[in-house]
Coordinates of C-alpha atoms in Angstrom, one line a residue:
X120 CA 14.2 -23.7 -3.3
X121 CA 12.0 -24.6 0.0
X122 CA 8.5 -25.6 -1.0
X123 CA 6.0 -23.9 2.0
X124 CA 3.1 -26.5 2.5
X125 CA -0.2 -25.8 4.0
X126 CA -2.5 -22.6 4.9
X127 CA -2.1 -21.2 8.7
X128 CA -6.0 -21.7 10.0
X129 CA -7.6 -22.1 12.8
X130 CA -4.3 -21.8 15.1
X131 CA -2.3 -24.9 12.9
X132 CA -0.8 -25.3 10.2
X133 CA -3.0 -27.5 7.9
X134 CA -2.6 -29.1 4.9
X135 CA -4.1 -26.9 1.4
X136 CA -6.9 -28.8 -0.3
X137 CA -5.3 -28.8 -3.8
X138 CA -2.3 -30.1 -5.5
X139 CA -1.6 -26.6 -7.7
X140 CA 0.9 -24.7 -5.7
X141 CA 2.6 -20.8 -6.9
X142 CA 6.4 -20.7 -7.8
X143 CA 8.2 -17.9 -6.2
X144 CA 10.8 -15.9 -8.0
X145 CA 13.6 -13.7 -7.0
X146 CA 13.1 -10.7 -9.7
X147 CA 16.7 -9.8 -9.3
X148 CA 18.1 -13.6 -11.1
X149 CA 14.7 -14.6 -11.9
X150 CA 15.1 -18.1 -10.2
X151 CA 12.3 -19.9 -8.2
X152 CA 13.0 -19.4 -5.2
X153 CA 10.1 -21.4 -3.1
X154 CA 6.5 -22.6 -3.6
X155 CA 3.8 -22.0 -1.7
X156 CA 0.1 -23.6 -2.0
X157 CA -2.5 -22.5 -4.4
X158 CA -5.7 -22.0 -2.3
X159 CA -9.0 -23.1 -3.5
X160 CA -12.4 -21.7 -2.2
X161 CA -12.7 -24.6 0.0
X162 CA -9.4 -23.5 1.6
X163 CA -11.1 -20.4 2.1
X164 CA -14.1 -21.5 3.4
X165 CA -12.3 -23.7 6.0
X166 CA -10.5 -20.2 7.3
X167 CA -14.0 -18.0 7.2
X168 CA -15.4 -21.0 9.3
X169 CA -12.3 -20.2 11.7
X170 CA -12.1 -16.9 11.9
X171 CA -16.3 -16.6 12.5
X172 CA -16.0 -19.7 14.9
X173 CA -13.4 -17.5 16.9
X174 CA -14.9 -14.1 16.8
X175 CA -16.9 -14.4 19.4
X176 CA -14.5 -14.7 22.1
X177 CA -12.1 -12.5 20.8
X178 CA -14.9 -9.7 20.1
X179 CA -15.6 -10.5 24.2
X180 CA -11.9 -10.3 25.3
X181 CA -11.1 -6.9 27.1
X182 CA -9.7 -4.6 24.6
X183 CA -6.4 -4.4 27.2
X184 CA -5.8 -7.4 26.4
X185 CA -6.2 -7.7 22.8
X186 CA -3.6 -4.3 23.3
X187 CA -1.1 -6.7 25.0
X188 CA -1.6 -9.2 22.5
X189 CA -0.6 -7.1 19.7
X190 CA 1.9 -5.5 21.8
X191 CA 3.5 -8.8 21.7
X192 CA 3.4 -9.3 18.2
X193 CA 5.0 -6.1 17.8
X194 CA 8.0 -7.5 19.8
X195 CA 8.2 -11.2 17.8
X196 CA 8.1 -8.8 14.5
X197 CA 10.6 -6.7 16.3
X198 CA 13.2 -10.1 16.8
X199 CA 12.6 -11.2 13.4
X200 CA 13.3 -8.4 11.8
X201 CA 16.6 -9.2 9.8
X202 CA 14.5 -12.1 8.6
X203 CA 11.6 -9.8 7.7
X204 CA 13.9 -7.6 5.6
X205 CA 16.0 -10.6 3.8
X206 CA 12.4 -12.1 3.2
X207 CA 11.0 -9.1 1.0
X208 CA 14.3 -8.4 -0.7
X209 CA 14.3 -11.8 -2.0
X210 CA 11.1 -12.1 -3.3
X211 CA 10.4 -8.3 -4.1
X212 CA 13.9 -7.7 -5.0
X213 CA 14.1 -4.9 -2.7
X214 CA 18.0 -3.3 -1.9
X215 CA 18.1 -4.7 1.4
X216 CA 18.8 -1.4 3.4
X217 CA 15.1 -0.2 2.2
X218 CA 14.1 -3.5 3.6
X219 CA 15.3 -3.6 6.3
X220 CA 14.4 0.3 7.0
X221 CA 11.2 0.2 5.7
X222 CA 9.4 -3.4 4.8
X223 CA 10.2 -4.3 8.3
X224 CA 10.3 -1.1 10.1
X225 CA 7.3 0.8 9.4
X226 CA 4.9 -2.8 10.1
X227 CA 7.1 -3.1 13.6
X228 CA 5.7 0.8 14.1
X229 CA 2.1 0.1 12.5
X230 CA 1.9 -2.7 15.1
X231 CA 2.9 -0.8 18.2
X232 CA 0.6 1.6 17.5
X233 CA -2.3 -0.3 17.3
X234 CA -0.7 -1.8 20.5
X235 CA -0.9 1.3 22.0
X236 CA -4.4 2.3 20.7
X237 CA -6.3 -0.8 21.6
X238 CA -5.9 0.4 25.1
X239 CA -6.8 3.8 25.3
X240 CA -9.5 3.8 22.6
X241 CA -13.2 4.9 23.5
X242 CA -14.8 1.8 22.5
X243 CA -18.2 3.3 24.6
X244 CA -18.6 7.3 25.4
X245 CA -22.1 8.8 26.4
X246 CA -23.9 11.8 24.6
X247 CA -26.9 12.7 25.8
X248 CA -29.3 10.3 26.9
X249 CA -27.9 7.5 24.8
X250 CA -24.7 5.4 25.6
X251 CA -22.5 4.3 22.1
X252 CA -20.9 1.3 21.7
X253 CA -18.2 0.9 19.1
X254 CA -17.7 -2.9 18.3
X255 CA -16.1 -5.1 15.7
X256 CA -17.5 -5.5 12.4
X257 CA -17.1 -8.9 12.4
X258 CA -15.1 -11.1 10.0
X259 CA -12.1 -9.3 8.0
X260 CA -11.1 -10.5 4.4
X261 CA -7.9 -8.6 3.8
X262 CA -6.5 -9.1 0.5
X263 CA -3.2 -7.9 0.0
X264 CA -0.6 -6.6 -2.6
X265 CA 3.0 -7.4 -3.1
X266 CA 4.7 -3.5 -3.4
X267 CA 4.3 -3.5 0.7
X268 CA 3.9 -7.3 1.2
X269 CA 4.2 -7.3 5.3
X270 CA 2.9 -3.5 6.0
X271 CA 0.0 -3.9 3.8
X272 CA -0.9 -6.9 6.0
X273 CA -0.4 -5.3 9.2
X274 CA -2.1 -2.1 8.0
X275 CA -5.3 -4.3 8.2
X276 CA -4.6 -7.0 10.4
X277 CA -3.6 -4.9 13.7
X278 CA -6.7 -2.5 13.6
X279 CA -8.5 -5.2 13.1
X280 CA -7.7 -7.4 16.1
X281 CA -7.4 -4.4 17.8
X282 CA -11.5 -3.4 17.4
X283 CA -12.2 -7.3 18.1
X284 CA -12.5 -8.4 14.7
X285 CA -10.8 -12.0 13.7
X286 CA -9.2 -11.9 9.8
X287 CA -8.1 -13.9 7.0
X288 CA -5.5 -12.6 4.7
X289 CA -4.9 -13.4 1.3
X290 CA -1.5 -12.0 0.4
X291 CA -0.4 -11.5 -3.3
X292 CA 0.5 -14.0 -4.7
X293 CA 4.4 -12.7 -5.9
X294 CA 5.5 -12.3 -2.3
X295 CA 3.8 -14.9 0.3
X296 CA 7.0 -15.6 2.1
X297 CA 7.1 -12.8 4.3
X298 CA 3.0 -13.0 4.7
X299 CA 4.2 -17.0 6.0
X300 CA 6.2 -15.8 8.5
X301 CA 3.8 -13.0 9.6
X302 CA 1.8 -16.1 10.9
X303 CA 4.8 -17.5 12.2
X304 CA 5.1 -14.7 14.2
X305 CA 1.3 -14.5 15.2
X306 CA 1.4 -18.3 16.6
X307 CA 4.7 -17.4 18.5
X308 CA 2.6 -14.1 20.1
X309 CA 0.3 -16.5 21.6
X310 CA -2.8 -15.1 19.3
X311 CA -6.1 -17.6 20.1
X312 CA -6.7 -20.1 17.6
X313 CA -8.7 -18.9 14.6
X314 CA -8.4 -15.0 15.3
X315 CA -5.8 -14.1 12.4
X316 CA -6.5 -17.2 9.2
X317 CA -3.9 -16.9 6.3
X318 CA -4.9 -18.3 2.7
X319 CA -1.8 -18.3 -0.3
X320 CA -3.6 -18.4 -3.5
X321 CA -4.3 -16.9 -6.5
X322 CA -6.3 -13.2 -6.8
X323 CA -9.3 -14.9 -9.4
X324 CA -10.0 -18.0 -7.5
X325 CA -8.7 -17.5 -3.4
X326 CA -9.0 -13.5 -3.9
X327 CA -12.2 -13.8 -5.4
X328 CA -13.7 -16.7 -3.3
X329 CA -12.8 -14.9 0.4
X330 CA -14.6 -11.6 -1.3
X331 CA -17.9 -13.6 -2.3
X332 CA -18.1 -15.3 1.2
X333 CA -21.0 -14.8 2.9
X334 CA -19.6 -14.8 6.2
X335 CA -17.3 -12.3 5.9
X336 CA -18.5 -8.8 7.0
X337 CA -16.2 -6.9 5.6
X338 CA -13.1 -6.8 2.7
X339 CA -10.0 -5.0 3.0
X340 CA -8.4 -5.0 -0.3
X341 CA -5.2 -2.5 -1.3
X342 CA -4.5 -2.8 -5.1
X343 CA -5.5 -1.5 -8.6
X344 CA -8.4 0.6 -8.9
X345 CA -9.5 -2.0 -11.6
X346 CA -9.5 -4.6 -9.2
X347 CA -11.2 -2.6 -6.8
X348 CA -14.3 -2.2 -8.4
X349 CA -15.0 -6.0 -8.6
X350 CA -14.8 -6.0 -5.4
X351 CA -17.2 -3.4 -4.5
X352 CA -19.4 -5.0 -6.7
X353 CA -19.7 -8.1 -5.1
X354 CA -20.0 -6.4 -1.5
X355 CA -22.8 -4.7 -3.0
X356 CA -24.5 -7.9 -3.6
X357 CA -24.2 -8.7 -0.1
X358 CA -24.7 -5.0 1.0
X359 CA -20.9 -5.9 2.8
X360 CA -18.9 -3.1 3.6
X361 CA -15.4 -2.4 1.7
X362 CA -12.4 -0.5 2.5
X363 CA -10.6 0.0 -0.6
X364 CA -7.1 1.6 -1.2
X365 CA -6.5 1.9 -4.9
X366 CA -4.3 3.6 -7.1
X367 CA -2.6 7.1 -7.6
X368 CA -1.3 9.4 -9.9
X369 CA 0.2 12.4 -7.4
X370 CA 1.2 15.6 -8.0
X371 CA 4.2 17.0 -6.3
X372 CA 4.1 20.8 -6.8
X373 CA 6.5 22.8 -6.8
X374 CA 5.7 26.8 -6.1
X375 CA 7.8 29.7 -7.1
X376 CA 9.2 30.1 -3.4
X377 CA 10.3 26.8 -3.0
X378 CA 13.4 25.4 -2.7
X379 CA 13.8 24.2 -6.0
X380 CA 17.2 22.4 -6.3
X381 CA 15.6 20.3 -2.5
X382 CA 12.4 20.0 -3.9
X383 CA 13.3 18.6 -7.1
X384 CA 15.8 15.7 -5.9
X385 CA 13.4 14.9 -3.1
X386 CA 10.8 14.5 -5.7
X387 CA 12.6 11.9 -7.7
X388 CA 14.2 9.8 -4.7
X389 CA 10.2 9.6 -3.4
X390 CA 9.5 8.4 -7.2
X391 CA 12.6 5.6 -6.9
X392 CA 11.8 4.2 -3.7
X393 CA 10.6 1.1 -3.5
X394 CA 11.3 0.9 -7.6
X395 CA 8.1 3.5 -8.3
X396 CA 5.8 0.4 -7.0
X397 CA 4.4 2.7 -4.5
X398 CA 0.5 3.9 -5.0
X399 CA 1.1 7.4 -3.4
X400 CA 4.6 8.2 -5.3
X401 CA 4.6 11.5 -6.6
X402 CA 4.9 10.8 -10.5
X403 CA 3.9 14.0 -11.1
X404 CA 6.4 17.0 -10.8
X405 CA 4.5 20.5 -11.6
X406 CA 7.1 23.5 -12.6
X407 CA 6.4 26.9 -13.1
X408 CA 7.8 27.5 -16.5
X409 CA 10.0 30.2 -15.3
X410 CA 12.0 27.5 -13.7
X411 CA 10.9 24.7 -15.8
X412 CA 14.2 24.2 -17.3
X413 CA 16.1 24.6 -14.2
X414 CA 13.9 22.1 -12.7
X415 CA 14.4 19.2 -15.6
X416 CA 18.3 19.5 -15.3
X417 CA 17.9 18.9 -11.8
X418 CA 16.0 15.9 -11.8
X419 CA 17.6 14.5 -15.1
X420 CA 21.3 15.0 -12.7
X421 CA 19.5 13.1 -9.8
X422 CA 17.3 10.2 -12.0
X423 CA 21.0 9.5 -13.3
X424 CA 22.4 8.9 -9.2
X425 CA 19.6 6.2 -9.0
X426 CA 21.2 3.5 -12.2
X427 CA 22.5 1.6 -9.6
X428 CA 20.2 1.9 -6.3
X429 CA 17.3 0.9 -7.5
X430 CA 15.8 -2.7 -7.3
X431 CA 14.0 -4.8 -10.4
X432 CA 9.6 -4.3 -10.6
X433 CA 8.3 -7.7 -9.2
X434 CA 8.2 -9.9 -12.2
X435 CA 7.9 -10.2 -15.8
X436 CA 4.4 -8.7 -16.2
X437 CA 5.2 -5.6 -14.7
X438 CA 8.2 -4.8 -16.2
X439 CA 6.5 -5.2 -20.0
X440 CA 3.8 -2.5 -18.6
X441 CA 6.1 0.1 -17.1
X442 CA 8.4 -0.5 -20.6
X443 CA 4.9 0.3 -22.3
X444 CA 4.2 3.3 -20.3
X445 CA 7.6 4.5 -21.6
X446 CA 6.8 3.8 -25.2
X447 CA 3.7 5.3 -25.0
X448 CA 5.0 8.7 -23.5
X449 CA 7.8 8.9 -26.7
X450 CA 5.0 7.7 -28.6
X451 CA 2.8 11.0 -27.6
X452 CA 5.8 13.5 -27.7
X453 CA 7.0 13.7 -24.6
X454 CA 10.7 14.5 -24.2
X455 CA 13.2 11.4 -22.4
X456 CA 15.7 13.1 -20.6
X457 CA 16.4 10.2 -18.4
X458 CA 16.4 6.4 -18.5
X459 CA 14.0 4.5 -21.2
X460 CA 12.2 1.4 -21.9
X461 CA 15.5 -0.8 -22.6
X462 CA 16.4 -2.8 -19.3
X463 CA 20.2 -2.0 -18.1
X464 CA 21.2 -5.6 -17.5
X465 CA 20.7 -9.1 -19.0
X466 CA 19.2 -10.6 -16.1
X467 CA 16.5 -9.7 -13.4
X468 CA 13.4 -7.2 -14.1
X469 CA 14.8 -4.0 -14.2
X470 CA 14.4 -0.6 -15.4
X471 CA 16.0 2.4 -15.9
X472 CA 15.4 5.5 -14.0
X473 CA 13.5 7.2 -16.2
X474 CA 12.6 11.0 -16.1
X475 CA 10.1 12.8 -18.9
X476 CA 9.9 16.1 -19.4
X477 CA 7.6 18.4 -21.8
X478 CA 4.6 15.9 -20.4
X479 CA 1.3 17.9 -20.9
X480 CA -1.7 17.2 -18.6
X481 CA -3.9 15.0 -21.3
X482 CA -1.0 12.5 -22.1
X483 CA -1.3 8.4 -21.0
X484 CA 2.2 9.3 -18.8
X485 CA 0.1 12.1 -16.6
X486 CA -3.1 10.3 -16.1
X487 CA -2.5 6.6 -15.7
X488 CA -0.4 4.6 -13.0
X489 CA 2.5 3.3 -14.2
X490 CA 3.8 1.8 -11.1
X491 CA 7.7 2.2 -11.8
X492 CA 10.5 4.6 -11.9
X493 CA 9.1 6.6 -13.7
X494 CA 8.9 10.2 -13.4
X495 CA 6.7 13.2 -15.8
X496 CA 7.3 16.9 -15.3
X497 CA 4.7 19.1 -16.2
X498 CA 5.5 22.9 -16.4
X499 CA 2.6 25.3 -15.1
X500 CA 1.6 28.8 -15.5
X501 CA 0.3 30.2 -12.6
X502 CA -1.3 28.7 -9.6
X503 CA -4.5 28.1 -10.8
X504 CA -3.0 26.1 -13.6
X505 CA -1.2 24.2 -11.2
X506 CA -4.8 23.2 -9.3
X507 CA -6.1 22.6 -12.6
X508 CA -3.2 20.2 -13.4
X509 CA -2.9 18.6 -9.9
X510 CA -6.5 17.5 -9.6
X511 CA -7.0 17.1 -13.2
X512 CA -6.6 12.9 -12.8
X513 CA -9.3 10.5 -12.2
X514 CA -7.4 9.5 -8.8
X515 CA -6.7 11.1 -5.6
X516 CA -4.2 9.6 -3.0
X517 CA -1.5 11.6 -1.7
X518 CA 0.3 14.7 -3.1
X519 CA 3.1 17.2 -1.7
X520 CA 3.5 20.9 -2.1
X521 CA 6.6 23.2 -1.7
X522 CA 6.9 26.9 -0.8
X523 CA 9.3 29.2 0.9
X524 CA 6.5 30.3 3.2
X525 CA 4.7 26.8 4.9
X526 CA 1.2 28.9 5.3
X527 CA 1.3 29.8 1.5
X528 CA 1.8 25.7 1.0
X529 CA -0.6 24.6 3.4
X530 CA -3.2 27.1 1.6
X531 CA -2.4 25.3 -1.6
X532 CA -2.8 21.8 -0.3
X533 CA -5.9 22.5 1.7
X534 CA -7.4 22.9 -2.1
X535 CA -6.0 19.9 -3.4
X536 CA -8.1 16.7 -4.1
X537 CA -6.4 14.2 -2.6
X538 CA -6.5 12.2 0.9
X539 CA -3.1 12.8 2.1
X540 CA -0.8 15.8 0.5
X541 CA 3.3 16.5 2.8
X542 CA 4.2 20.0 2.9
X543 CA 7.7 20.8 2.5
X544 CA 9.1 16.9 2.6
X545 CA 6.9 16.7 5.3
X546 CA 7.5 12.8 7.4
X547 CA 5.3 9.7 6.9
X548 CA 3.1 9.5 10.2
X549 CA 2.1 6.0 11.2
X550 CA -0.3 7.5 13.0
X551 CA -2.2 10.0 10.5
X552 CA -4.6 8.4 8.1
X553 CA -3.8 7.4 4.8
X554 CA -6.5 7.0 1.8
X555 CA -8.1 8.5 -1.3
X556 CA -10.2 10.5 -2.8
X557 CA -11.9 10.0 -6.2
X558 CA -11.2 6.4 -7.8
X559 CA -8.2 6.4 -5.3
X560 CA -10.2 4.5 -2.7
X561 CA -13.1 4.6 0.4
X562 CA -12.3 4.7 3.8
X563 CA -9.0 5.2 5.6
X564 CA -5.9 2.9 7.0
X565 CA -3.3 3.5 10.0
X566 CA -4.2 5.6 13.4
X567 CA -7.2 5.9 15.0
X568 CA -9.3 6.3 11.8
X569 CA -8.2 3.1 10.8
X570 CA -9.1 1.5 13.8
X571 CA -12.7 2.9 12.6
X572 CA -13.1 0.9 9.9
X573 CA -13.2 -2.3 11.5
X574 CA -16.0 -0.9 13.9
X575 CA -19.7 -0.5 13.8
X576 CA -21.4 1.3 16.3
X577 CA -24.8 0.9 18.5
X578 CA -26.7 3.4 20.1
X579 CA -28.5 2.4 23.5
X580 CA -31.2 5.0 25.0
X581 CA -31.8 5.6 28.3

């Protein structure tokens, strides 16, 4: 076990101003596996005092140059990869090629991007008579969640150096090893002192302290919708501006022309990954009853492939809920044909691949987010039915839709309510914006409307 000391502010690493620090535990042995500090609001006010005493130099630095900064931080992430990957599979419990693949990959992307968009955005364009100015927002809280520990911080963190903005990031509090060496790897790009703050702590007392702040302009928070809202309440107080990426309950539809045997296993790997700890997963599979049963034996023959390949949820907690969700969809009727709330091993917090079918629209299963391998198919009987039953949640994140013909699943998704919907196993874009509708979320993350949040813009008349 290696105890972490100290909060990265201000360019240093400086002692925490409490005692209290957070055990961290491996969820595949459950052992402690390291302790970071437990931040207190003074810790946090020491990093807003930072980041605002920094922001005007940064906010001044030519947006070339904050590209080649982040350019370089791409390439320290990019050398410390193999560390990145062992970090979040020892603390998330993630297999190690998914780590390595994606925990580390996709941030090493997220970052070049921003790399690349810091120097080519229109930060000032003329229309008319008036001349627009697109500058930073000011101060960033990012508060962070532990299912994407590293690309949930560099979703936020690169767009926001790249408009000019300075930051301070208060990861979850299950996985702040790999947020650690995140600043590692910002002092080792040569960042100025002050411009990216990180605080270890608690979500009720650092979380909550960095939202309240008065001199932060604007929070960044990716996590439950619950969680959400308490934020947006106290931004409202201070009339702050939020950008809030909540939870999900996709539907992955399948339509009559599809490809059912590719949609179907496609549907449930996208439900495994990452354990089902993955807002946008589609835990929703919609059947047209003429192939309902078709489509159940298919995914009950693939759920079974996954006994094996699939990492523990993150801790204790979650396990018991996603075990609850289970209970509760036997409870209601639904039909297990794969998997069930008893863990397959002694040791670690795992759970079962677990596939339901016979799930109606109005059961717990269909509406809430379980956030684990869990997986509800819902037959439908005609495509109206299937809108019905694909929008029919309170959230609105991502979605995919399957057809023989691409124009007659495009027309399908275009009527979908949800902020980002992949046609045919369509690829995850780094580049194309990511967000929800409905109690999903406000505003947008990765690519250029990303970069937007972190902006505010000023008109000057001539």
């Amino acid at each position: 076990m290696k105890a972490h000391d100290g909060m990265y502010i201000g360019g240093a690493w400086r002692p925490a101003a409490g005692q209290d620090v957070i055990e961290v535990v491996n969820p595949v042995d459950e052992q402690v596996i390291g302790t970071v500090p437990a931040g207190t609001a003074e810790d946090v006010d020491t990093a807003v005092r930072a980041a605002r005493a920094a922001l005007a130099e940064w906010a001044a630095t030519p947006p070339a140059e904050r590209a080649a900064r982040l350019a370089a931080l791409r390439d320290v992430l990019a050398a410390r990869a193999d560390e990145i990957a062992e970090t979040v599979t020892a603390e998330l419990g993630s297999p190690l090629k998914f780590s390595q693949a994606v925990h580390a990959g996709v941030p090493i992307a997220v970052a070049g991007s921003y790399a690349e968009l810091a120097a080519t955005y229109a930060f000032e364009e003329k229309t008319g008579n008036s001349v627009v100015h697109h500058e930073p927002v000011g101060v960033v809280a990012a508060i962070t969640p532990w299912n994407y520990p590293l690309h949930q911080i560099v979703a936020k963190v690169a767009p926001a150096l790249a408009a000019g903005c300075t930051i301070v990031v208060k990861p979850a509090e299950d996985t702040p090893l790999v947020a650690r060496l995140f600043a590692e790897a910002v002092h080792e790009a040569g960042l100025p002192a002050g411009v990216f703050n990180l605080v270890t702590g608690l979500g009720p007392v650092a979380g909550q302290a960095l939202a309240e702040h008065p001199g932060v302009d604007l929070v960044s928070f990716t996590g439950s919708t619950a969680v959400g809202r308490q934020i947006a309440a106290i931004a409202a107080g201070q009339v702050k501006k939020v950008a809030l990426e909540l939870g999900g309950k996709s539907a992955n539809v399948i339509l009559p022309t599809a490809d059912l045997a590719k949609a179907v296993n496609v549907g449930v790997a996208n439900v495994m990954s990452n354990s089902g700890q993955t807002c946008s997963a589609w835990t929703r599979m919609l059947v047209h009853r003429d192939q309902y049963d078709e489509a159940v034996e298919l995914a009950t023959e693939a759920a079974a492939k996954y006994g094996d390949r699939i990492g523990p949820v993150v801790n204790a907690k979650q396990r018991a809920r996603v075990r609850g969700y289970i209970e509760k969809g036997v409870t209601e009727g639904a039909r297990l044909v794969a998997g069930g709330p008893e863990s397959p091993r002694e040791t670690g917090y795992f759970v079962s691949p677990t596939v339901f079918a016979d799930v109606t629209p109005d059961m717990t299963i269909a509406q809430e987010e379980i956030f684990g391998p869990v997986l509800s198919i819902l037959p439908y009987d005609d495509e109206e039915d299937a809108l019905r039953i694909a929008n029919g949640t309170v959230y609105g994140l991502a979605g995919a839709v399957w057809a023989g013909d691409e124009a007659e699943a495009v027309a399908f998704a275009r009527r979908m309510e949800t902020g980002q919907v992949d046609i045919n196993g369509g690829r995850f874009n780094p580049l194309a914006p990511f967000g929800g509708y409905k109690q999903s979320g406000v505003g947008r993350e990765l690519g250029v409307h990303g970069l937007a949040e972190y902006l505010q813009t000023k008109s000057l008349q001539f």
